[in-house]
PDB file of C-alpha atoms in Angstrom:
ATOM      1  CA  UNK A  28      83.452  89.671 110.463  1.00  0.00           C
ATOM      2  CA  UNK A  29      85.112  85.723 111.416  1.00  0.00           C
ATOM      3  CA  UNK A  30      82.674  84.554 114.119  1.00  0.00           C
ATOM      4  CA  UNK A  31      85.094  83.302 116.799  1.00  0.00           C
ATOM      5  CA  UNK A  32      82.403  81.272 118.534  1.00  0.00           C
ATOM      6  CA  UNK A  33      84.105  78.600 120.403  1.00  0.00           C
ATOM      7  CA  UNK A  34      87.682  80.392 120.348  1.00  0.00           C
ATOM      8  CA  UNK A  35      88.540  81.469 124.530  1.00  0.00           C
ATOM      9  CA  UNK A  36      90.178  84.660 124.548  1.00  0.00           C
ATOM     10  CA  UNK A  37      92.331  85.720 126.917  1.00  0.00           C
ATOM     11  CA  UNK A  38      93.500  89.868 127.122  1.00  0.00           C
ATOM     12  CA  UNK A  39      95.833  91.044 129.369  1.00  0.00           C
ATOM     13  CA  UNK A  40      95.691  94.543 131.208  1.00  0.00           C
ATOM     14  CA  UNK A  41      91.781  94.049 130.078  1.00  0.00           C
ATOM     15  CA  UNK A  42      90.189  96.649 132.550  1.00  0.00           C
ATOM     16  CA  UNK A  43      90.532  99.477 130.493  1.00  0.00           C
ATOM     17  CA  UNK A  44      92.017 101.319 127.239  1.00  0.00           C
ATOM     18  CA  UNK A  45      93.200  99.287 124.448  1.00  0.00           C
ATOM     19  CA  UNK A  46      92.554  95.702 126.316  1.00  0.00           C
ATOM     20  CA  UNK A  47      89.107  96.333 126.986  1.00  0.00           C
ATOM     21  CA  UNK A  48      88.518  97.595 123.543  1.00  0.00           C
ATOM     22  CA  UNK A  49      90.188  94.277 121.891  1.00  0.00           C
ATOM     23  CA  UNK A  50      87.995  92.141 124.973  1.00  0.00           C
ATOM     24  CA  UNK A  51      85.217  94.048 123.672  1.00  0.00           C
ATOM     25  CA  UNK A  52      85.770  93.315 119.981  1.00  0.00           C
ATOM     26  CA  UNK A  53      86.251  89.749 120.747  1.00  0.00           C
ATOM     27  CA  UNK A  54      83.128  89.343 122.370  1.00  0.00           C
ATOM     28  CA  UNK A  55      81.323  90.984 119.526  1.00  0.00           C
ATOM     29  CA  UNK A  56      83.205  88.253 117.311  1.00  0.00           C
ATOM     30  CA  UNK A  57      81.645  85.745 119.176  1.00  0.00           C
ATOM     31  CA  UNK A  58      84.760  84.845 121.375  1.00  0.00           C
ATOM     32  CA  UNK A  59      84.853  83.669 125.460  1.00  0.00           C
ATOM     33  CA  UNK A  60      86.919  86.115 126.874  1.00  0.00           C
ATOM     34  CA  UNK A  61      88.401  86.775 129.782  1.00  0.00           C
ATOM     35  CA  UNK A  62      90.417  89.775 131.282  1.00  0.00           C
ATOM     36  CA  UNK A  63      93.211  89.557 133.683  1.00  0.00           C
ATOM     37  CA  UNK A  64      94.196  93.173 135.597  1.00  0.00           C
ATOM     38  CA  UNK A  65      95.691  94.062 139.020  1.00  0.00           C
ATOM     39  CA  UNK A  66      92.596  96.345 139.674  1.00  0.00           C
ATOM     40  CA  UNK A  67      89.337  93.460 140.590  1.00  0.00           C
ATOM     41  CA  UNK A  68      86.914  96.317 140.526  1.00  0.00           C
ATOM     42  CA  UNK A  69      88.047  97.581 136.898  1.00  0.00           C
ATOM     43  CA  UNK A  70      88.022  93.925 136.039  1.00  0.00           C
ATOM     44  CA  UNK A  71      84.472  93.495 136.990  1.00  0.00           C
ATOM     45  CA  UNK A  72      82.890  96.681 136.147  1.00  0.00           C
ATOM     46  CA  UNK A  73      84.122  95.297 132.360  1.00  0.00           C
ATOM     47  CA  UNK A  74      82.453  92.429 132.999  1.00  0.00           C
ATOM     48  CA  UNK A  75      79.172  93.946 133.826  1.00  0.00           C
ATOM     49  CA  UNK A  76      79.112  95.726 130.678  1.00  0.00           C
ATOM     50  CA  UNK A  77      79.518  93.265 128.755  1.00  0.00           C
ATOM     51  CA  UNK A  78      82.968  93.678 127.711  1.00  0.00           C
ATOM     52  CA  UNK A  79      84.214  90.280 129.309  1.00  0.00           C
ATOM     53  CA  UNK A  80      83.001  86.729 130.370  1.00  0.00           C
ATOM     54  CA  UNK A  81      85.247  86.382 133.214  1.00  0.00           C
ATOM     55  CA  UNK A  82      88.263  87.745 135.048  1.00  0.00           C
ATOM     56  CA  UNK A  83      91.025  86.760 137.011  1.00  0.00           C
ATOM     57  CA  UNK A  84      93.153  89.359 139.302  1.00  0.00           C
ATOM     58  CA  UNK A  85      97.192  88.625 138.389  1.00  0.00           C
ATOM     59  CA  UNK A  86     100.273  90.986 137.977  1.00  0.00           C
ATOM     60  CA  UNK A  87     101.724  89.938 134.557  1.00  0.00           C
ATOM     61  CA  UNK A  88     104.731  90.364 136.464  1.00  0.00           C
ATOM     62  CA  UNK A  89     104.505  87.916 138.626  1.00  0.00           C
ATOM     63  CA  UNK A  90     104.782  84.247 137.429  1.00  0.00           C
ATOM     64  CA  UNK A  91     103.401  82.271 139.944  1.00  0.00           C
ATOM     65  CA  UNK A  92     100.391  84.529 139.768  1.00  0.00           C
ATOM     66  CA  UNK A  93      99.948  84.275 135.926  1.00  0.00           C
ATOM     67  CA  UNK A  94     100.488  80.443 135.676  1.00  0.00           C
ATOM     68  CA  UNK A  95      97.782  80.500 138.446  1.00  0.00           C
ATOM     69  CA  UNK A  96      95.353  82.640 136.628  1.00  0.00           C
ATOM     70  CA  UNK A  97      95.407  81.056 133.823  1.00  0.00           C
ATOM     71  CA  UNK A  98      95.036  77.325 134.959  1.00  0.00           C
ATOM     72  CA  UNK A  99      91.605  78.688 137.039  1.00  0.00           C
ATOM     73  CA  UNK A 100      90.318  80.415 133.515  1.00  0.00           C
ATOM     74  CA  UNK A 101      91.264  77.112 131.466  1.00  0.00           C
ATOM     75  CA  UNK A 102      89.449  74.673 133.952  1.00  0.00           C
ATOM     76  CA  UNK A 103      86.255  77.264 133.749  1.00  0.00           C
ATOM     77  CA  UNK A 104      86.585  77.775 129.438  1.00  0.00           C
ATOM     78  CA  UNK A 105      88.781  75.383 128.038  1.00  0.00           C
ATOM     79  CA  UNK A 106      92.311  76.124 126.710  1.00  0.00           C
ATOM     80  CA  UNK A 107      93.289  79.572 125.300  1.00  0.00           C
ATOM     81  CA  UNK A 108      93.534  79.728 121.748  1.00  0.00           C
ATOM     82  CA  UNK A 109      94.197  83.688 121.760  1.00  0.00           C
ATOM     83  CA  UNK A 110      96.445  85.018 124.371  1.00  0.00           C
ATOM     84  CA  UNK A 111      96.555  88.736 123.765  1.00  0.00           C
ATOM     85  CA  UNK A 112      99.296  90.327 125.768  1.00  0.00           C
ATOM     86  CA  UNK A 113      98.105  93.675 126.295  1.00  0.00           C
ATOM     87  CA  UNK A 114      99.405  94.947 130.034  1.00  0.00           C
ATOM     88  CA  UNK A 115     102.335  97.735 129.936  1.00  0.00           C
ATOM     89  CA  UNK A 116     103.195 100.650 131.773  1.00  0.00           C
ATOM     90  CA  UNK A 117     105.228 103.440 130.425  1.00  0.00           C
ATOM     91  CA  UNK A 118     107.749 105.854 132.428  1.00  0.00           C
ATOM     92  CA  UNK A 119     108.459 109.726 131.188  1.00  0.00           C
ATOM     93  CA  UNK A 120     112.492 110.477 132.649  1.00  0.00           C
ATOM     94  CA  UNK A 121     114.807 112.055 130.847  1.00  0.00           C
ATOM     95  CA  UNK A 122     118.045 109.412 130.366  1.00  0.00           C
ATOM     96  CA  UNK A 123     120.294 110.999 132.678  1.00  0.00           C
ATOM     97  CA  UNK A 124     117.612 110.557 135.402  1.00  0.00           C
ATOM     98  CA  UNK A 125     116.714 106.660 134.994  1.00  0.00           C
ATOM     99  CA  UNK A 126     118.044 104.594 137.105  1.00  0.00           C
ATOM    100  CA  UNK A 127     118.208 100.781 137.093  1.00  0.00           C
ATOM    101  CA  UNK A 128     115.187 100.433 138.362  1.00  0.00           C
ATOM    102  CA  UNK A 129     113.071 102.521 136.185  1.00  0.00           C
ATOM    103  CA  UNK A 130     114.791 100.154 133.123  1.00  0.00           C
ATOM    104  CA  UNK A 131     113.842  96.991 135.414  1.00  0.00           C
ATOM    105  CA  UNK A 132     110.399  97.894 136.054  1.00  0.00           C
ATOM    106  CA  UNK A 133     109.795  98.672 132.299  1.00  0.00           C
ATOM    107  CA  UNK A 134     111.258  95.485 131.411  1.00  0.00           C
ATOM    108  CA  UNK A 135     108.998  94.025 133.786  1.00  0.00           C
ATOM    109  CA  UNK A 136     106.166  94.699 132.867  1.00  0.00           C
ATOM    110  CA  UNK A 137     106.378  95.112 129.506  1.00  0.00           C
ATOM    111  CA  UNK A 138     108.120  92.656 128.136  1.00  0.00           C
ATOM    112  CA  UNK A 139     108.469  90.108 131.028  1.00  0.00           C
ATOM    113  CA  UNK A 140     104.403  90.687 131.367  1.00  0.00           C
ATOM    114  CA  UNK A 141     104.490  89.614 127.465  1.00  0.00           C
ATOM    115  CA  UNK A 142     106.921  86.528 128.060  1.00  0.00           C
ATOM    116  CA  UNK A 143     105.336  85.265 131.461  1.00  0.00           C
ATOM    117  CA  UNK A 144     101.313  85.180 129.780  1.00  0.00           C
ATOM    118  CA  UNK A 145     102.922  83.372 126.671  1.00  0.00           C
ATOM    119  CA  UNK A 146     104.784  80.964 128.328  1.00  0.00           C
ATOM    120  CA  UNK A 147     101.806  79.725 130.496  1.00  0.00           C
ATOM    121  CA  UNK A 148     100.083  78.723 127.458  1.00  0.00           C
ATOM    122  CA  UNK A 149     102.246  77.955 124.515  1.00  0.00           C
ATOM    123  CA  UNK A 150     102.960  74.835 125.262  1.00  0.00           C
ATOM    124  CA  UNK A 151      99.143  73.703 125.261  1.00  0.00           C
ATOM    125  CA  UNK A 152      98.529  75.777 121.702  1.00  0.00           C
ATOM    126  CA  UNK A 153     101.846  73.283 120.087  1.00  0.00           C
ATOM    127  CA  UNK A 154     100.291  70.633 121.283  1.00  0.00           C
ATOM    128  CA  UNK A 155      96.564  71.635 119.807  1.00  0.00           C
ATOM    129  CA  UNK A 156      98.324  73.151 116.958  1.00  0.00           C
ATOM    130  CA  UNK A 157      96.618  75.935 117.071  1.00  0.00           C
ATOM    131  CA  UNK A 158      97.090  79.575 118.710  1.00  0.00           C
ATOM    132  CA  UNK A 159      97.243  83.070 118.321  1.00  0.00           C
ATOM    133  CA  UNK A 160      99.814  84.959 120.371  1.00  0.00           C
ATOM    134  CA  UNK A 161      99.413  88.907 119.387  1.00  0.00           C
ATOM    135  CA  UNK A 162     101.408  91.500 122.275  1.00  0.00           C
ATOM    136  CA  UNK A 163     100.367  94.921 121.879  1.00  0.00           C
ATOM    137  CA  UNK A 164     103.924  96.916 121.492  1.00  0.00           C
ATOM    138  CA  UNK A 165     104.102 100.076 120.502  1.00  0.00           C
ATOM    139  CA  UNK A 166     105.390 102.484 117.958  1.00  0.00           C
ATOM    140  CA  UNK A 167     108.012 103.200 120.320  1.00  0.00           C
ATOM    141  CA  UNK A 168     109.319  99.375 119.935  1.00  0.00           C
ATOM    142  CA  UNK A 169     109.940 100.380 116.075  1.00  0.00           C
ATOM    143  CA  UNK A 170     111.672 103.794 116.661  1.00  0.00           C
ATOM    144  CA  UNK A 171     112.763 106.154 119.411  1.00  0.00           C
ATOM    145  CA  UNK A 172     111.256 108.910 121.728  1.00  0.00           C
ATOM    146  CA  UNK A 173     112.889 111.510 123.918  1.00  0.00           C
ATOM    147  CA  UNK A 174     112.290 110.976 127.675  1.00  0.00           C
ATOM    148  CA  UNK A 175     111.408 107.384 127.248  1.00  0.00           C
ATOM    149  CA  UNK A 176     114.386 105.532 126.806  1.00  0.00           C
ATOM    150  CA  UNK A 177     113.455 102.582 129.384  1.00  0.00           C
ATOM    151  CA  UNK A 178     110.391 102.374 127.879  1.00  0.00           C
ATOM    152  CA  UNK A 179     111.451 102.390 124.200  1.00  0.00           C
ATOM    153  CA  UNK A 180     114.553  99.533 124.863  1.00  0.00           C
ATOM    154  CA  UNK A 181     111.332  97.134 126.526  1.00  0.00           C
ATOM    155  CA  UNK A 182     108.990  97.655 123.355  1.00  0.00           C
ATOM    156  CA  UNK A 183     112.251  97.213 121.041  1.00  0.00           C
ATOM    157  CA  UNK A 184     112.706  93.831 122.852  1.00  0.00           C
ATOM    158  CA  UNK A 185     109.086  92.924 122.793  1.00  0.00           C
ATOM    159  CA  UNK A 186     109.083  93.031 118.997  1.00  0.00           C
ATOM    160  CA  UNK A 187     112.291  90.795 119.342  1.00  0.00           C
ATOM    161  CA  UNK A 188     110.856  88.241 120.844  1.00  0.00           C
ATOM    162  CA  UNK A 189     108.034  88.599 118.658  1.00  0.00           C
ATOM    163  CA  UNK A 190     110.111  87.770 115.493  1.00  0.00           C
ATOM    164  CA  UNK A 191     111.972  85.066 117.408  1.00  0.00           C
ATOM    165  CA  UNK A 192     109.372  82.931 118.613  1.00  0.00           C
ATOM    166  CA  UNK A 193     107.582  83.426 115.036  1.00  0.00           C
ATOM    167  CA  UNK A 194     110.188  81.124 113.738  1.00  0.00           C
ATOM    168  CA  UNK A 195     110.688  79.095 116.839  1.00  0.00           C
ATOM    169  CA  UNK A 196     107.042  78.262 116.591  1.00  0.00           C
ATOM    170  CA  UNK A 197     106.422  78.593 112.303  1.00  0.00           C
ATOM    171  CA  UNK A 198     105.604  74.770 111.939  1.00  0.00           C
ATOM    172  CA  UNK A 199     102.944  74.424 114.522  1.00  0.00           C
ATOM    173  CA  UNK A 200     100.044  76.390 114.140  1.00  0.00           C
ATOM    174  CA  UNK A 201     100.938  79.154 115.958  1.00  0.00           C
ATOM    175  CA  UNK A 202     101.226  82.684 114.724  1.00  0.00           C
ATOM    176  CA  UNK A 203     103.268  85.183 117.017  1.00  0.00           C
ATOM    177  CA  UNK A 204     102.567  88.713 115.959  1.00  0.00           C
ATOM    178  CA  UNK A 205     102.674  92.458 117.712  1.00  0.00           C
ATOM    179  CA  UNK A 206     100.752  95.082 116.776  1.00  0.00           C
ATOM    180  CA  UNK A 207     102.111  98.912 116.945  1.00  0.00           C
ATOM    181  CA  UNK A 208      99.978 101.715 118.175  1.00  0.00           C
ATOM    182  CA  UNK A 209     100.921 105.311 118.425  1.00  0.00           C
ATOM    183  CA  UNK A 210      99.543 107.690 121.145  1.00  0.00           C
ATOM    184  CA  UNK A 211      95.998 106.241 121.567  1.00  0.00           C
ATOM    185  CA  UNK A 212      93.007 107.924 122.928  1.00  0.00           C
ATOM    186  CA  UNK A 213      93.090 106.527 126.194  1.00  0.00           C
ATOM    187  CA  UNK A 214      92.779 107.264 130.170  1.00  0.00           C
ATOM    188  CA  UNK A 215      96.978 106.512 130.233  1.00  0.00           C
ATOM    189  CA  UNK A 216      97.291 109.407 127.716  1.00  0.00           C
ATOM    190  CA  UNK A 217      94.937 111.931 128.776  1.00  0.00           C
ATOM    191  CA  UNK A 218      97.442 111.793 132.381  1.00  0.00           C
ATOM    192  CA  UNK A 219     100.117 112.029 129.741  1.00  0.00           C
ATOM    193  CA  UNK A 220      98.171 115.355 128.870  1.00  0.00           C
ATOM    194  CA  UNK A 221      97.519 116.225 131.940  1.00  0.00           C
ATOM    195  CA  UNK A 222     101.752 116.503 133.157  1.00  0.00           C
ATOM    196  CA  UNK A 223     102.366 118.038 129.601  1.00  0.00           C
ATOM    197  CA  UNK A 224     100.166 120.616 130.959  1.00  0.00           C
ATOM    198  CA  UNK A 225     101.385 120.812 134.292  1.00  0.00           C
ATOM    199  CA  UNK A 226     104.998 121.103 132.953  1.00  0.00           C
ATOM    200  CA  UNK A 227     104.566 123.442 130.385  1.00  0.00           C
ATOM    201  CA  UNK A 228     101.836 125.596 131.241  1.00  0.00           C
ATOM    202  CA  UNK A 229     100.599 124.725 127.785  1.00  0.00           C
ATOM    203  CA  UNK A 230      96.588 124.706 127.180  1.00  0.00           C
ATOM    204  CA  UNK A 231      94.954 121.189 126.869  1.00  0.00           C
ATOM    205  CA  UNK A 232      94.910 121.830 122.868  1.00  0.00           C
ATOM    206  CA  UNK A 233      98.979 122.722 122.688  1.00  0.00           C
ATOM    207  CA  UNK A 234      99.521 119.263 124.757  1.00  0.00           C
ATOM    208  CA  UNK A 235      97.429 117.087 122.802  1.00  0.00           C
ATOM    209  CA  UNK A 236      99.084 119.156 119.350  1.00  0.00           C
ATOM    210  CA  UNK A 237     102.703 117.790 121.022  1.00  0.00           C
ATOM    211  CA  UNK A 238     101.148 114.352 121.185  1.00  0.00           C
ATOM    212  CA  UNK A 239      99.735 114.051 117.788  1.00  0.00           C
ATOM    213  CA  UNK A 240     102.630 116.033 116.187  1.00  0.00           C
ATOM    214  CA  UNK A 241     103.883 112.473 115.543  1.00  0.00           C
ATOM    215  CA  UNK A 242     101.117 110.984 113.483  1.00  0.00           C
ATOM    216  CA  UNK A 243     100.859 112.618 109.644  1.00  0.00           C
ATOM    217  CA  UNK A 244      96.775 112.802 110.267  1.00  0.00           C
ATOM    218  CA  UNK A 245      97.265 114.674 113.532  1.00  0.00           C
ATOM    219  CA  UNK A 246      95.100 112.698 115.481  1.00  0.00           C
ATOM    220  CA  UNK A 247      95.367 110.087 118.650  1.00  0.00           C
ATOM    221  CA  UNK A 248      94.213 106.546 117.693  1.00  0.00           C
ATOM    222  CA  UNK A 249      90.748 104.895 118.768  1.00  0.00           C
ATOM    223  CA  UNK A 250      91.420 101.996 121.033  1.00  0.00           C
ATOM    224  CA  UNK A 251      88.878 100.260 118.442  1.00  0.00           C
ATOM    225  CA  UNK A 252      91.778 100.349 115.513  1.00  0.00           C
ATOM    226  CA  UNK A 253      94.031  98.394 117.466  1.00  0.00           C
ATOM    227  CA  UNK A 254      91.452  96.353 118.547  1.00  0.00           C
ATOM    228  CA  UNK A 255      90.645  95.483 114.583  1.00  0.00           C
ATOM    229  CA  UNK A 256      94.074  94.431 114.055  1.00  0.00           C
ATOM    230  CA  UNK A 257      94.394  92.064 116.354  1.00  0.00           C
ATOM    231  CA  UNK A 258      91.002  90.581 115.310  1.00  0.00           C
ATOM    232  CA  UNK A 259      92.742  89.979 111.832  1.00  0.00           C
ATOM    233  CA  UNK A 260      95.830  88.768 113.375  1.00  0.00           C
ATOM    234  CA  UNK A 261      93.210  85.952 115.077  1.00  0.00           C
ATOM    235  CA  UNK A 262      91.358  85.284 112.335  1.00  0.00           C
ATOM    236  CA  UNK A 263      91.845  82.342 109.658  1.00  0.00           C
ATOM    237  CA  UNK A 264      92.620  84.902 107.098  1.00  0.00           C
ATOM    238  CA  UNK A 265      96.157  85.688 109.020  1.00  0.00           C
ATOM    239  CA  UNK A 266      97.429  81.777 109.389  1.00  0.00           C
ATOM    240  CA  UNK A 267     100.584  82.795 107.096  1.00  0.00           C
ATOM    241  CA  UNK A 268     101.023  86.203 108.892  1.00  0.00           C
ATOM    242  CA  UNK A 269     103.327  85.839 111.968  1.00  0.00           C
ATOM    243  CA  UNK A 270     106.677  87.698 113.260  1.00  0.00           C
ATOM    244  CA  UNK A 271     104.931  90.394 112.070  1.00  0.00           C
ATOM    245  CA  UNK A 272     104.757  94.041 113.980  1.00  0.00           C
ATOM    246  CA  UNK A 273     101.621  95.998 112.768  1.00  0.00           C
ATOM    247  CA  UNK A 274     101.632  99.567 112.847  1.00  0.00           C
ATOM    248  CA  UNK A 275      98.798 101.561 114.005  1.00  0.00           C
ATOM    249  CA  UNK A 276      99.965 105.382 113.746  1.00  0.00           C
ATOM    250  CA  UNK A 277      98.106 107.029 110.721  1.00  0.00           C
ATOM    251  CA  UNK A 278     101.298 107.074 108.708  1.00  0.00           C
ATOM    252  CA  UNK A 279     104.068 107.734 111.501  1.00  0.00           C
ATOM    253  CA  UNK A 280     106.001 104.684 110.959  1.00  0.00           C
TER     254      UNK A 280
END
C-alpha cells in the first residue's frame, strides 16, 4: 500500500458507512484525516476509534458552513490534498409522487454537497498543483432505478460534473474522479431493508434478495471496496486516471 504520510485528507459525510470506511483506510495509509458530518457525536465517536484525526460539524449544503469548515481544518493540518466528497442522501417516491422539493433536496445534497466541498478547495490544489478530488456517486448516476428518479437525475449530474471538471482541470495536477457503488452494506441500507419489509411483508432474506437482485454475485458491497478505490484514485499510480466513474457493483454495470 502508497503510504500517504503527509497527504491531509478530508471525507465528507465521514461519521459512518462508506465515509468512515474510506477515513479509516486513509488513516491506515498514513494520511491526516478529517471528517466533516451534521451529527458532532457520530463525528467524534469516529474519532475516538481511531477512524479520524479531527472533525468539523458542516451541512455540505450549506456554503458558508463548508467554506468555514474547511478554512478551521486547513489552519489546524495544512491544505487538503484529497477532498473526498462522500455526503448524500437518497429518497424512495414513486415519480408521480415527487415533488419539487424532493428533486431540490436531492440535488442538494448530492450534488450541490459535491460542488460546494470542491469549490472550497480547488483553487488552493491549482495553485499547489496537486489534488485529488474523488465524489462517491453511485451506480444509480450510470443507469436508472424505479422509485428513485430524484435521486438517480442528482448522481447522473454528479458524474457530469465529474467528467467536466476532469478536463477543466487536466493540466494542473488535479485528477477529478467518482467512484460507483451499488447497494452497500451499510446502516442507510439496512433502513432500506427495514421499509422493504414493512411494505411488503417480505422476510428480512426476500428484502435483502430484492436488493442484491441487481449485482451478478448477489451480494451487498463492503464499505471497505469502495474505500480501496478511492485509495487508488489518490495514489501516484492514478495521476493519468481522471473523469473517470469507477464502478463498484460485482458486475452490475
Amino acid at each position: 500500500m502508497e503510504s500517504f504520510e503527509g497527504r491531509h485528507a478530508v471525507v465528507t459525510g465521514g461519521g459512518r458507512g462508506i465515509g468512515r470506511a474510506i477515513a479509516k483506510a486513509l488513516c491506515e495509509a498514513g494520511a491526516t484525516v478529517t471528517i466533516i458530518g451534521r451529527d458532532r457525536a457520530t463525528l467524534e465517536r469516529a474519532m475516538a476509534e481511531g477512524d479520524a484525526r479531527s472533525a468539523a460539524a458542516a451541512d455540505v449544503t450549506d456554503v458558508a458552513a463548508v467554506r468555514g469548515a474547511i478554512r478551521d481544518v486547513v489552519s489546524r493540518h495544512g491544505p487538503v490534498d484529497f477532498m473526498i466528497a462522500n455526503a448524500g442522501g437518497a429518497a424512495s417516491v414513486p415519480f408521480l409522487k415527487t415533488d419539487p422539493a424532493i428533486f431540490r433536496q436531492m440535488l442538494d445534497v448530492n450534488l450541490l454537497g459535491v460542488t460546494n466541498v470542491t469549490q472550497a478547495v480547488l483553487g488552493t490544489m491549482t495553485e499547489r498543483g496537486f489534488g485529488r478530488i474523488v465524489a462517491v456517486a453511485s451506480t444509480a448516476g450510470l443507469k436508472g432505478y424505479s422509485y428513485v428518479t430524484a435521486y438517480c437525475a442528482a448522481k447522473h449530474a454528479v458524474i457530469g460534473l465529474v467528467r467536466a471538471l476532469a478536463i477543466e482541470t487536466a493540466q494542473t495536477g488535479v485528477t477529478v474522479n467518482a467512484v460507483c457503488p451499488g447497494f452497500t452494506d451499510t446502516d442507510l441500507v439496512a433502513q432500506s431493508i427495514e421499509r422493504i419489509m414493512a411494505k411488503t411483508d417480505r422476510s428480512r432474506e426476500q428484502a435483502l434478495k430484492e436488493l442484491v437482485k441487481h449485482n451478478p454475485q448477489e451480494r451487498l458491497i463492503d464499505p471497505a471496496e469502495v474505500a480501496d478505490a478511492v485509495l487508488w484514485l489518490c495514489s501516484e499510480g492514478a495521476r493519468s486516471v481522471t473523469g473517470q466513474a469507477i464502478v463498484v457493483a460485482g458486475g452490475e454495470i
